[in-house]
Short mmCIF file of C-alpha atoms and ligand atoms in Angstrom, two decimals:
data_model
loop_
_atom_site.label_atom_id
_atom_site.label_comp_id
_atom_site.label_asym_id
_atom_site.label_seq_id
_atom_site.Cartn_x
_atom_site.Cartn_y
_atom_site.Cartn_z
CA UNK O 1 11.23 3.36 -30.07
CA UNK O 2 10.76 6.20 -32.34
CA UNK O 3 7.49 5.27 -32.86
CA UNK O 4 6.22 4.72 -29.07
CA UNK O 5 7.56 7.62 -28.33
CA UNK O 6 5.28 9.61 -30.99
CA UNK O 7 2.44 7.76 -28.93
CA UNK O 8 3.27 9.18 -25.28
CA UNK O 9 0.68 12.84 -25.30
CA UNK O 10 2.57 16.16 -25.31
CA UNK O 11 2.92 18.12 -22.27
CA UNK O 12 2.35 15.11 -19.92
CA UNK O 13 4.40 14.79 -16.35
CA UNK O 14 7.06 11.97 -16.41
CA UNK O 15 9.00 10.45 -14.04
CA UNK O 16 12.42 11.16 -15.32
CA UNK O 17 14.32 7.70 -15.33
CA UNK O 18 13.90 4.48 -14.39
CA UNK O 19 15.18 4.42 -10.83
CA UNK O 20 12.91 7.32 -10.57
CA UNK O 21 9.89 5.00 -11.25
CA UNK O 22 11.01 2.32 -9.27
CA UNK O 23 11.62 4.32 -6.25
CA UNK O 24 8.39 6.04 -6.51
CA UNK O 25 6.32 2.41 -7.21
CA UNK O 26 8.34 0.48 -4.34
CA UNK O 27 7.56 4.03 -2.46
CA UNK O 28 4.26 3.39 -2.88
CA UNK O 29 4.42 0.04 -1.76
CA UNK O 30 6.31 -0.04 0.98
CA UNK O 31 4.07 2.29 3.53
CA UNK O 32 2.15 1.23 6.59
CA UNK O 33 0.61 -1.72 4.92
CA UNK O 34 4.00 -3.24 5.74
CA UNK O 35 5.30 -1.21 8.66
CA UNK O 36 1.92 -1.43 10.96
CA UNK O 37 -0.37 -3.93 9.14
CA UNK O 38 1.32 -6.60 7.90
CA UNK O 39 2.75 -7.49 11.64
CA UNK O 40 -0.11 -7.08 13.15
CA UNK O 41 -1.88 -9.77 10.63
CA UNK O 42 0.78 -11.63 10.92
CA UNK O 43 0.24 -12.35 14.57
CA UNK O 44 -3.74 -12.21 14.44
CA UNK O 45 -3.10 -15.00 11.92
CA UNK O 46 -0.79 -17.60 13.70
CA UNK O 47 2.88 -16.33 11.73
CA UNK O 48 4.05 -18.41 8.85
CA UNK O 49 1.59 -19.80 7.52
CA UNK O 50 -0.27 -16.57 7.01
CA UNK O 51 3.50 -15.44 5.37
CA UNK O 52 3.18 -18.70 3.32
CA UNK O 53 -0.17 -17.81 1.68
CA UNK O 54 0.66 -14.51 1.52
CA UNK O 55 3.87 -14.94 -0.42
CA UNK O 56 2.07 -17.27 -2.63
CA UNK O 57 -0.33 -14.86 -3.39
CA UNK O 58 2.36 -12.13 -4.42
CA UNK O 59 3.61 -14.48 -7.18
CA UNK O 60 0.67 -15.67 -8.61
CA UNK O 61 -2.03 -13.15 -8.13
CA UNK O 62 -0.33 -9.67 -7.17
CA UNK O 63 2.84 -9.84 -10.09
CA UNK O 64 0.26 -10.62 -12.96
CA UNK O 65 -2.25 -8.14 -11.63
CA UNK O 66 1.02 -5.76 -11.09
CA UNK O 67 1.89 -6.43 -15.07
CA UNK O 68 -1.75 -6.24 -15.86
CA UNK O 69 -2.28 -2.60 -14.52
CA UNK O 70 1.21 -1.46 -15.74
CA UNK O 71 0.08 -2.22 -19.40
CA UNK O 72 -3.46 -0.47 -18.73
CA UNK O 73 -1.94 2.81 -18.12
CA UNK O 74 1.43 2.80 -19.84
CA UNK O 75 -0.49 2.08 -23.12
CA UNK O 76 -3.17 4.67 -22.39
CA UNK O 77 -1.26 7.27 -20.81
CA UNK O 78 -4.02 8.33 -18.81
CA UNK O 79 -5.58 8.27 -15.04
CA UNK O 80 -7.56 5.66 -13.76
CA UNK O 81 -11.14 5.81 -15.24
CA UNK O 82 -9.63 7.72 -18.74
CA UNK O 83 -6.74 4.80 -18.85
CA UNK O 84 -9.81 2.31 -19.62
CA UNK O 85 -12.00 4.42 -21.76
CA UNK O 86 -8.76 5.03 -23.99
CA UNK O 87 -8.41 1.57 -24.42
CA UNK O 88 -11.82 0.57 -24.93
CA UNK O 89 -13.61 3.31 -26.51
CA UNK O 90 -17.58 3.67 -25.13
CA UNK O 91 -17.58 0.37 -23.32
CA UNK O 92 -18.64 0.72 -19.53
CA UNK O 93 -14.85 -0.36 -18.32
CA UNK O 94 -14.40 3.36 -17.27
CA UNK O 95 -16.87 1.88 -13.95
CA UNK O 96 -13.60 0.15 -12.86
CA UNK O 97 -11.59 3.65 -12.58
CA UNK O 98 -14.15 4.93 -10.63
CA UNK O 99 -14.34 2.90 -8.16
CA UNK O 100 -10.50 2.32 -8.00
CA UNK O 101 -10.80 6.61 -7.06
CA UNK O 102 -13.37 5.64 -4.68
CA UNK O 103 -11.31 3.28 -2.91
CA UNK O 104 -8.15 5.11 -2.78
CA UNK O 105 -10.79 7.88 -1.09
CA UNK O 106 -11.60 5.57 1.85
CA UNK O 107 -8.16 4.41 1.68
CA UNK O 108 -6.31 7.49 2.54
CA UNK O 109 -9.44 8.42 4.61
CA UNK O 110 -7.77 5.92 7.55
CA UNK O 111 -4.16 6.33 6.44
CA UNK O 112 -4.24 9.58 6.99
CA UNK O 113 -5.56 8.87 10.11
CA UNK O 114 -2.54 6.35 11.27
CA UNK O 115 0.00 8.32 9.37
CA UNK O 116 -0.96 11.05 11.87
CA UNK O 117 -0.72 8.66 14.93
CA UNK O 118 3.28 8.62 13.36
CA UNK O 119 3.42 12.07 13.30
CA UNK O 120 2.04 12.02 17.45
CA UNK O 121 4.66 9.15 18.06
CA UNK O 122 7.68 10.87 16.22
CA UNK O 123 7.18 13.66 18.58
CA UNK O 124 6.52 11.33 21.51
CA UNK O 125 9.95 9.57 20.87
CA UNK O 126 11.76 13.11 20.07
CA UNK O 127 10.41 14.23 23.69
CA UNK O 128 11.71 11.23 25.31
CA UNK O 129 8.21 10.25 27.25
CA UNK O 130 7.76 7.05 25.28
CA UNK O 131 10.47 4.50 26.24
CA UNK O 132 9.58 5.29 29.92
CA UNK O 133 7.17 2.91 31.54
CA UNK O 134 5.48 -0.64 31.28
CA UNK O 135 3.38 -2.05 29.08
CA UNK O 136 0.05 -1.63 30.64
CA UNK O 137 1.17 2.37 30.80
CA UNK O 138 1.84 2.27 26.98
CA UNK O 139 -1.21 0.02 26.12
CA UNK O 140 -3.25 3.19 27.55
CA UNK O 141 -1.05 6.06 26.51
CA UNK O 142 -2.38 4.64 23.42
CA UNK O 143 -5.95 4.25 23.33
CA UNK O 144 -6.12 7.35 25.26
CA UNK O 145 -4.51 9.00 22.64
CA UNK O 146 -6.19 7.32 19.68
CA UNK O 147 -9.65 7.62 21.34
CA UNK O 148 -9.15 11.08 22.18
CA UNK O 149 -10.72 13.83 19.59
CA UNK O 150 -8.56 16.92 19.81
CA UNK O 151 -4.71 15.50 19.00
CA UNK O 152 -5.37 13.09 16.71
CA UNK O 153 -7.56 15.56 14.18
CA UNK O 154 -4.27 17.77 14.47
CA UNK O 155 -2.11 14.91 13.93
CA UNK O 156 -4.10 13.57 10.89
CA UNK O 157 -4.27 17.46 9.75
CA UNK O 158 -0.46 17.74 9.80
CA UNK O 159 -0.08 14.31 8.05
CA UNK O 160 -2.68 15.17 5.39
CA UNK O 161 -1.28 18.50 4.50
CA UNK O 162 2.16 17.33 4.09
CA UNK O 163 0.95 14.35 1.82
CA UNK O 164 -0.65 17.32 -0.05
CA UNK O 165 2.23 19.84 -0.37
CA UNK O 166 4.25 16.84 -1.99
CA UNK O 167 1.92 15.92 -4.76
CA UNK O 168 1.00 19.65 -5.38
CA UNK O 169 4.63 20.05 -6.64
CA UNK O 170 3.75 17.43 -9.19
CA UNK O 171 5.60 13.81 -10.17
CA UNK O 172 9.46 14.35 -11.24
CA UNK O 173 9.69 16.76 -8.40
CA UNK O 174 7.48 16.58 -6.22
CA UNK O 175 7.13 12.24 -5.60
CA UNK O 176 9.98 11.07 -7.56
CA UNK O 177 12.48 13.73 -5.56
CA UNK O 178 11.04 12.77 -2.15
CA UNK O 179 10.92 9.20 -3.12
CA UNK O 180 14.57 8.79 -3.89
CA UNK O 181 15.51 10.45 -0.88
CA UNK O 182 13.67 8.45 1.63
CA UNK O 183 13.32 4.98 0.21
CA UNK O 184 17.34 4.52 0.64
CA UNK O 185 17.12 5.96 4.14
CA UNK O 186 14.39 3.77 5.20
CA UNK O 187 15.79 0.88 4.18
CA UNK O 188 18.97 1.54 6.14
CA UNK O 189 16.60 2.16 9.34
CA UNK O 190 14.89 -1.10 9.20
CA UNK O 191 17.72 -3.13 8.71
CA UNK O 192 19.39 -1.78 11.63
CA UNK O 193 16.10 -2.33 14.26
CA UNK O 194 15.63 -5.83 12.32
CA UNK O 195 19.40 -6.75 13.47
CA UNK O 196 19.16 -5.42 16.88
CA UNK O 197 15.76 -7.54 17.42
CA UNK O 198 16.95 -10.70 15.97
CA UNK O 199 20.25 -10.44 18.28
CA UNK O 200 17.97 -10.18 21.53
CA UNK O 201 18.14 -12.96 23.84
CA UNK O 202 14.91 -15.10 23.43
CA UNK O 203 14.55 -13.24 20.24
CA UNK O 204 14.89 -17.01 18.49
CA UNK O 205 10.98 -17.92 19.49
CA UNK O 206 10.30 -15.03 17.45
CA UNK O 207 11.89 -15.67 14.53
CA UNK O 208 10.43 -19.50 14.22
CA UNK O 209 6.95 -17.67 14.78
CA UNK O 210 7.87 -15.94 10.86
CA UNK O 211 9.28 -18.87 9.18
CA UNK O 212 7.99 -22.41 11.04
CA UNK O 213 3.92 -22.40 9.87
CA UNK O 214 1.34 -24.00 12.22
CA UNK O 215 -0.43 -24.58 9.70
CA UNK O 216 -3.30 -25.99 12.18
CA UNK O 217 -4.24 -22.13 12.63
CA UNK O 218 -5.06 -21.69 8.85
CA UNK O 219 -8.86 -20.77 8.29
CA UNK O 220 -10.69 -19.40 5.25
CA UNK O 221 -10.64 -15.92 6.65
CA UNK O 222 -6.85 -16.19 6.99
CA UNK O 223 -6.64 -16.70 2.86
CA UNK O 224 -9.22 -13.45 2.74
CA UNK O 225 -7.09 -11.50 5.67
CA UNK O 226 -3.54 -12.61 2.94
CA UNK O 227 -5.69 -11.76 -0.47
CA UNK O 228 -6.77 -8.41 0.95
CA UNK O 229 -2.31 -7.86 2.05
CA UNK O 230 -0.87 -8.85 -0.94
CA UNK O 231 -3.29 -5.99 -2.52
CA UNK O 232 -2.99 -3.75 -0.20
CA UNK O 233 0.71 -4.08 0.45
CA UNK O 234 1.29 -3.81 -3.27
CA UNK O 235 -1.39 -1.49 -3.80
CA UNK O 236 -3.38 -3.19 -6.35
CA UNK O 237 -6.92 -2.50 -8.11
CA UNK O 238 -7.20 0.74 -6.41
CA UNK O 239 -5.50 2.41 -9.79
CA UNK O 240 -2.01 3.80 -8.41
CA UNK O 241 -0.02 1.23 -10.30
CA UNK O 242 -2.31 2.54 -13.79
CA UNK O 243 -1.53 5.98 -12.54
CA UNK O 244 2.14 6.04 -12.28
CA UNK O 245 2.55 3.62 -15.24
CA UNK O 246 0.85 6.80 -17.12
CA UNK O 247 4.10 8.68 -16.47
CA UNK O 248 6.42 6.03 -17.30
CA UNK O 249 8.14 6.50 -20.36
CA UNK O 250 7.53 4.09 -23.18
CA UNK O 251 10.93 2.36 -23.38
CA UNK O 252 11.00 1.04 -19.28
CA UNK O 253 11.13 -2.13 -19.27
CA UNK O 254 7.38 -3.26 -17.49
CA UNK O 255 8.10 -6.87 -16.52
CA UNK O 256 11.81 -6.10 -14.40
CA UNK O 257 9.71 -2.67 -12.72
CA UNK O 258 6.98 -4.61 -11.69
CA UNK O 259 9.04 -7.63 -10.51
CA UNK O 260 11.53 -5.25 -8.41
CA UNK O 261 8.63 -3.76 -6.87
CA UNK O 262 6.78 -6.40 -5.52
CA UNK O 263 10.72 -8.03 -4.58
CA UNK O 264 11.25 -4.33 -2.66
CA UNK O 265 8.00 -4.49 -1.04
CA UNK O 266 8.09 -8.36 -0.17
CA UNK O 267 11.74 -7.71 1.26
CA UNK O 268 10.28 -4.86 3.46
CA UNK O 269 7.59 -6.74 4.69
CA UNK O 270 9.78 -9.67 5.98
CA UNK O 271 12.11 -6.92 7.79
CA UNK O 272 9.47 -5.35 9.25
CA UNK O 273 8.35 -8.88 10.54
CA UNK O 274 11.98 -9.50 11.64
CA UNK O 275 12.32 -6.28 13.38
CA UNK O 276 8.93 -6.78 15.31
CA UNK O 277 8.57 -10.25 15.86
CA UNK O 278 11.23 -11.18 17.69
CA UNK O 279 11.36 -8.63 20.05
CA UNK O 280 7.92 -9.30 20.84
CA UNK O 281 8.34 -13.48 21.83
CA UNK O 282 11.47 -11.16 23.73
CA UNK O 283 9.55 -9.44 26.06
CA UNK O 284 6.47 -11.40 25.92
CA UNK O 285 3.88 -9.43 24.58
CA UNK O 286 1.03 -11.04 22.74
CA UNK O 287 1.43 -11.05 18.96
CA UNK O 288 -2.20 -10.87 18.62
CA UNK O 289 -2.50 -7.47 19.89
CA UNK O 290 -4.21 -5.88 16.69
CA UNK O 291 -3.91 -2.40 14.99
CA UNK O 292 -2.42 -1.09 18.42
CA UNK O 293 1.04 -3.95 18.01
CA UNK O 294 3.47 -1.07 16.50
CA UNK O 295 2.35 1.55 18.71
CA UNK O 296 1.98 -0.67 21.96
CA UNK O 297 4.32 -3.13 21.80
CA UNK O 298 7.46 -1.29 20.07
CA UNK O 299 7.87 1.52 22.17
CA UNK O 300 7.91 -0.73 25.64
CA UNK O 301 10.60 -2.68 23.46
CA UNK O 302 12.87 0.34 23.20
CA UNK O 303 12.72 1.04 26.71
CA UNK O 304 14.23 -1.96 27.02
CA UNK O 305 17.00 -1.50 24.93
CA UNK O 306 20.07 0.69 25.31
CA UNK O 307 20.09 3.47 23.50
CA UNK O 308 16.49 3.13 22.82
CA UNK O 309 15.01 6.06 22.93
CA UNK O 310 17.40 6.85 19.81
CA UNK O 311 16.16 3.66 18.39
CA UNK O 312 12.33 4.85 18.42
CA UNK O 313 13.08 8.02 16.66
CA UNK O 314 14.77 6.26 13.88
CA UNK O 315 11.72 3.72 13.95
CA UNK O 316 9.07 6.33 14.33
CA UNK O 317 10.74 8.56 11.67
CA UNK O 318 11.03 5.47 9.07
CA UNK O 319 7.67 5.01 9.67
CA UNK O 320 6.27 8.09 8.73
CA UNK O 321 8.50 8.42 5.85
CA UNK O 322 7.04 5.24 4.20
CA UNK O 323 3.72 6.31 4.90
CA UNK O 324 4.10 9.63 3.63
CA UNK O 325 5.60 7.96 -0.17
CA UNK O 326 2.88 5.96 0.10
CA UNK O 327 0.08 8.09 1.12
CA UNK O 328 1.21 10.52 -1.67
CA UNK O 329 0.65 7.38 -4.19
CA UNK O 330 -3.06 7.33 -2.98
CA UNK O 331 -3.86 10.77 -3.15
CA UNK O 332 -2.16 11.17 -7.13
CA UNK O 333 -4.76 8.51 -8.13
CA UNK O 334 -7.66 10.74 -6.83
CA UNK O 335 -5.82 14.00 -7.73
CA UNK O 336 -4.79 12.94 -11.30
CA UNK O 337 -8.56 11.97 -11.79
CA UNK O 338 -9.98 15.14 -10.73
CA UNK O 339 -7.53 16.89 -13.26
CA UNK O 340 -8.66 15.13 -16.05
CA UNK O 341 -12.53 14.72 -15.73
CA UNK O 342 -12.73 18.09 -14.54
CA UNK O 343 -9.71 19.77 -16.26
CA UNK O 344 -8.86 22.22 -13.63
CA UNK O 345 -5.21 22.31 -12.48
CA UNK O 346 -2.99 20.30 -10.49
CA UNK O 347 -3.07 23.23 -6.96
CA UNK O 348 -6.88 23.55 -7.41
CA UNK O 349 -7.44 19.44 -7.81
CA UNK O 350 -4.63 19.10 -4.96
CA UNK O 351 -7.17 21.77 -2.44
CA UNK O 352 -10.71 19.94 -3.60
CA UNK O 353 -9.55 16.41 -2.63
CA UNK O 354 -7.12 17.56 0.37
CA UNK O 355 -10.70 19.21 2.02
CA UNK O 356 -12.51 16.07 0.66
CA UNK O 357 -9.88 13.79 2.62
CA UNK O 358 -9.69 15.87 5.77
CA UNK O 359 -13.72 15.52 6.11
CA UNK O 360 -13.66 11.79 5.76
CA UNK O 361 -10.32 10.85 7.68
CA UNK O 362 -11.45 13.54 10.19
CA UNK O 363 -14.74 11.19 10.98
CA UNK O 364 -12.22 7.78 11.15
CA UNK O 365 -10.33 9.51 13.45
CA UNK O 366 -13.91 10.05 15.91
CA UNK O 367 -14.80 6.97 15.26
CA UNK O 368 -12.18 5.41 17.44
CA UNK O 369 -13.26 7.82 20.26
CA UNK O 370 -16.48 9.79 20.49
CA UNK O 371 -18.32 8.76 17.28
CA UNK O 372 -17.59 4.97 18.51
CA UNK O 373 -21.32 4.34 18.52
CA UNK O 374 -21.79 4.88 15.26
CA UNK O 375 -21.67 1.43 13.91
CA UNK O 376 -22.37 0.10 10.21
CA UNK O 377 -22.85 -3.74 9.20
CA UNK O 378 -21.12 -3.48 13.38
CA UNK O 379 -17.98 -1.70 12.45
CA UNK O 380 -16.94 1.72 13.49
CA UNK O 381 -16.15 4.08 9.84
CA UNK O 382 -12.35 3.14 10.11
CA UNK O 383 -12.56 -0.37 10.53
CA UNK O 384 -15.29 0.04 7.90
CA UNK O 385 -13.16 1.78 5.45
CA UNK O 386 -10.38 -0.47 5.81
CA UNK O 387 -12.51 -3.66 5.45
CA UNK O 388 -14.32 -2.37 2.63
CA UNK O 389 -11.58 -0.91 0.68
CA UNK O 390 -8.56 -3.70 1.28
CA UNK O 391 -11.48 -6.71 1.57
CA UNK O 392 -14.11 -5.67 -1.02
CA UNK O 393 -13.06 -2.94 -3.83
CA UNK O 394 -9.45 -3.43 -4.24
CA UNK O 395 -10.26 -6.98 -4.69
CA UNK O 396 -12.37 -6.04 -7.32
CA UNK O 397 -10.64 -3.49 -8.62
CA UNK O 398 -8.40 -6.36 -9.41
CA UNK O 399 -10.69 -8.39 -11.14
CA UNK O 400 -12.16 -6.25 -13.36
CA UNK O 401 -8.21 -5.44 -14.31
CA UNK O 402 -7.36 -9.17 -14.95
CA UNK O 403 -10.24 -9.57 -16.75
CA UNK O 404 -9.71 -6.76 -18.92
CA UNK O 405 -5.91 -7.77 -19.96
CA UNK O 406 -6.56 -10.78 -19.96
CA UNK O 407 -10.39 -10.97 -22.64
CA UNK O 408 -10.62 -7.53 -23.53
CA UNK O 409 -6.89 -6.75 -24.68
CA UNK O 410 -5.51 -9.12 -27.37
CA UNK O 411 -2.77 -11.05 -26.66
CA UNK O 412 -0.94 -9.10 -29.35
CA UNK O 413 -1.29 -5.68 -27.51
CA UNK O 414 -0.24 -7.48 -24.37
CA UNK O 415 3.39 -8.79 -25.62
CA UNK O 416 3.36 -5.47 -27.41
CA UNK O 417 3.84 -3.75 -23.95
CA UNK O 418 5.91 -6.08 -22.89
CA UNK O 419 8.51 -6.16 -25.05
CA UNK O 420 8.21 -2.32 -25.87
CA UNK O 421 6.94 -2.79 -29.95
CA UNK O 422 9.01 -6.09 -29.52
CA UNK O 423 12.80 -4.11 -29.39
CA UNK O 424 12.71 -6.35 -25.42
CA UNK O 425 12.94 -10.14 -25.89
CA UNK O 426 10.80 -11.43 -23.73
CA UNK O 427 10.55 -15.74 -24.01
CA UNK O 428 7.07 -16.64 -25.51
CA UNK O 429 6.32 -19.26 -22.50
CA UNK O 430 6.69 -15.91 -20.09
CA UNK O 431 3.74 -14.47 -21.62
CA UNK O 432 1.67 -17.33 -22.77
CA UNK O 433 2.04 -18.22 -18.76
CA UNK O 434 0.87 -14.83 -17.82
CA UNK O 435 -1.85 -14.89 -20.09
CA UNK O 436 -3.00 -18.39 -18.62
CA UNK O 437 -2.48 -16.64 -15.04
CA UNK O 438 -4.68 -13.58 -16.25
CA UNK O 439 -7.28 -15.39 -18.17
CA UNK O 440 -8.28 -18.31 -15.29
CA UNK O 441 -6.15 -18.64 -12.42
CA UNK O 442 -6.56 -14.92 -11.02
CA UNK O 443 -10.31 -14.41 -11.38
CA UNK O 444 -11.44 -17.80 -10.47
CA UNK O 445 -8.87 -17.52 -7.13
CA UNK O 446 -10.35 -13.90 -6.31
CA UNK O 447 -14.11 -15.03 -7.13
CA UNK O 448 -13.56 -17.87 -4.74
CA UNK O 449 -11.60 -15.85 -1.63
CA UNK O 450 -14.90 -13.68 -2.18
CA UNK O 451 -17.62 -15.74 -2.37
CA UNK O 452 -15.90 -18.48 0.75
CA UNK O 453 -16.02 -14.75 2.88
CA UNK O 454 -19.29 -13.98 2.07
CA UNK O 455 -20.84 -17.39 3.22
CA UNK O 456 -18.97 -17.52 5.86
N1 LIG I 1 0.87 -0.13 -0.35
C1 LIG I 1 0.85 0.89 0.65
C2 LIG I 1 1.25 0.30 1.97
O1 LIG I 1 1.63 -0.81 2.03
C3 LIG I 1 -0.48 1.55 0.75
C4 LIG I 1 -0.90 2.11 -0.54
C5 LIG I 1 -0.25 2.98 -1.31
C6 LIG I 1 -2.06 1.85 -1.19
N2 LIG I 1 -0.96 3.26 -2.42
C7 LIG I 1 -2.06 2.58 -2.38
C8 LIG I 1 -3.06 1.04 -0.85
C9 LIG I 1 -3.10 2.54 -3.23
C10 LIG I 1 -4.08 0.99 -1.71
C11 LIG I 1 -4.10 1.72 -2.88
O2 LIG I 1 1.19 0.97 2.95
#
């Protein structure tokens, strides 16, 4: 212990205990990637069997890669690009940083974009106009909206700048404050809309939709569409799991943080499913609506429910609040890498990428309206970012992480992290079997997912 403490660098932020990490990880986790996107997947992919695959790929691809990236920056205690360079002195590895800060860029590009769509239906809900009318009325209350350029720049302004105020006031009390704070409360929030939606009358088609797979729907984009989840859900290869590992301290225990993580963000997913799905076989909506499902289909829900227009605060609130611990996640990675290859200071780094992000998510935001002409390989910029970051960097992100841990680090330094200079007993078949996972079964699955979508 002594000793890896010696090894953590002087003057370095740190989380300051261990519920404080996992709050802030599962914070990061749980965001709009299980609030808006994972239901909406869910139903564009047929229901359980796209859970199946997806849970499958949790285990056996998103834990080791979770372990993988926690070692990677514990053991360097630096941001993304430095974490590699530290641990493999003038090799090109650093590449794989970069482009995780390039894809958290795009990332929080659109984020910021749908967190500020929360931050229009908060105030929607708090005004009472949104559990009034039918479906069609809310279908266009929302593509109005969405397409329109004026509110949703202001929206994604007010979204951005709050995501920005949090990390400019640093880790232990800026993210790990808010974190500990919300995660509790949003928890209680979904639970309660899950049980109200699973107690609706024809609520039960719903819930066999989640957990009775089809499995006649299952294509190979569906295993891309579950891949691209699991990573984005648990926000893999992008660097946010290397950059918050740098501020854990060196006696956390890696393998029980990174398994209640992905168990916190799993959980959420499935409650967010529960809360959604059933109301939706309820009332008869189409699960297959797309991005639009939370926005759309949810509110008409409430109006259907007594005391609902209580009920879409709550919702509307929890929503935001998970996308604001996550979207803070996204933004560290790019701010903590400014920091250190520039070395200016945390309020200056915090201004450069806040303009930086308001540019790019301000041009998402068009493209759903006025700049919906602009098309490249046929997408507008947000589905573009989206597809590119969740379907084609984070994806390799993760590769060039498993590959890393798994050939470039020695075994050695990896059960060295793991069991904390061996004062943790960890069983010798645990690691052996992540090693295995690290060495063949991860890149070979991720090559394949990649290559199958690019034939396709
Ligand atoms: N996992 C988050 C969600 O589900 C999104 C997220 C947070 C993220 N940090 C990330 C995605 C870093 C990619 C990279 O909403």
């Amino acid at each position: 212990m002594k000793n890896a403490n010696r090894r953590r660098r002087a003057g370095r932020d740190t989380f300051s205990s261990s519920f404080g990490v996992l709050v802030a990880l599962a914070g990061s986790a749980v965001g709009l990637g299980n609030l808006w996107r994972f239901p909406y997947l869910v139903g564009q992919n047929g229901g359980a069997a796209f859970i199946v695959i997806y849970l499958m790929f949790v285990v056996l691809l998103g834990l080791p890669i979770l372990f993988s990236e926690f070692i990677i920056g514990r053991r360097s205690q630096a941001s993304a690009k430095a974490a590699f360079q530290a641990l493999a002195p003038g090799e090109k590895w650093g590449i794989a940083g970069i482009l995780a800060v390039l894809c958290c860029t795009l990332i929080l590009s659109f984020y910021s974009v749908v967190g500020g769509w929360g931050v229009e239906y908060l105030y929607k809900s708090v005004c009472l106009d949104l559990t009034r009318g039918d479906s069609d009325h809310l279908a266009n209350l929302f593509s109005s909206f969405a397409s329109s350029t004026w509110r949703p720049l202001v929206c994604h302004t007010v979204f951005l700048a709050a995501t920005a105020g949090i990390v400019i006031s640093g880790v232990k009390n800026g993210i790990e404050k808010f974190s500990k704070v919300m995660m509790p409360l949003l928890f209680i929030i979904m639970i309660a809309i899950a049980v109200r939606s699973l107690t609706l009358p024809g609520g039960g088609e719903g819930v066999s939709y989640l957990f009775k797979p089809d499995w006649s729907k299952v294509t190979s984009s569906t295993f891309l569409a579950a891949l691209g989840q699991a990573f984005f859900s648990l926000s893999l290869g992008s660097g946010m799991v290397i950059t918050y590992a740098s501020y854990v301290k060196k006696d956390a225990n890696i393998l029980s943080l990174g398994a209640q993580t992905a168990a916190s963000d799993t959980v959420f997913a499935l409650i967010a499913g529960c809360a959604i799905m059933p109301a939706v076989f309820a009332f008869g909506i189409s699960p297959g609506e797309g991005p639009g499902l939370v926005f759309i289909t949810l509110p008409y829900i409430f109006g259907q429910l007594p005391l609902g227009e209580f009920i879409a605060i709550l919702f509307f609130l929890a929503l935001l609040l998970a996308a604001l611990t996550s979207s803070i996640s996204i933004m560290e990675v790019i701010v903590a890498f400014v920091m250190e290859e520039f070395h200016v200071k945390r309020r200056t780094s915090v201004l450069i990428v806040f303009l930086g992000l308001w540019l790019l998510g301000g041009l998402c935001s068009l493209s759903l309206g006025i700049l919906s002409e602009w098309k490249i390989f046929g997408k507008t910029i947000f589905d573009l970012f989206d597809y590119i970051s969740a379907n084609v960097l984070m994806l390799i992100g993760g590769l060039i992480v498993v590959i890393f841990v798994g050939w470039k680090l020695s075994k050695q330094d990896m059960r060295d992290e793991l069991t904390n200079g061996e004062t943790l007993h960890v069983p010798d078949w645990l690691i052996n079997f992540l090693a295995f996972l690290l060495r063949y079964i991860a890149p070979t699955a991720i090559i394949i997912i990649m290559v199958s979508q690019m034939l396709a």
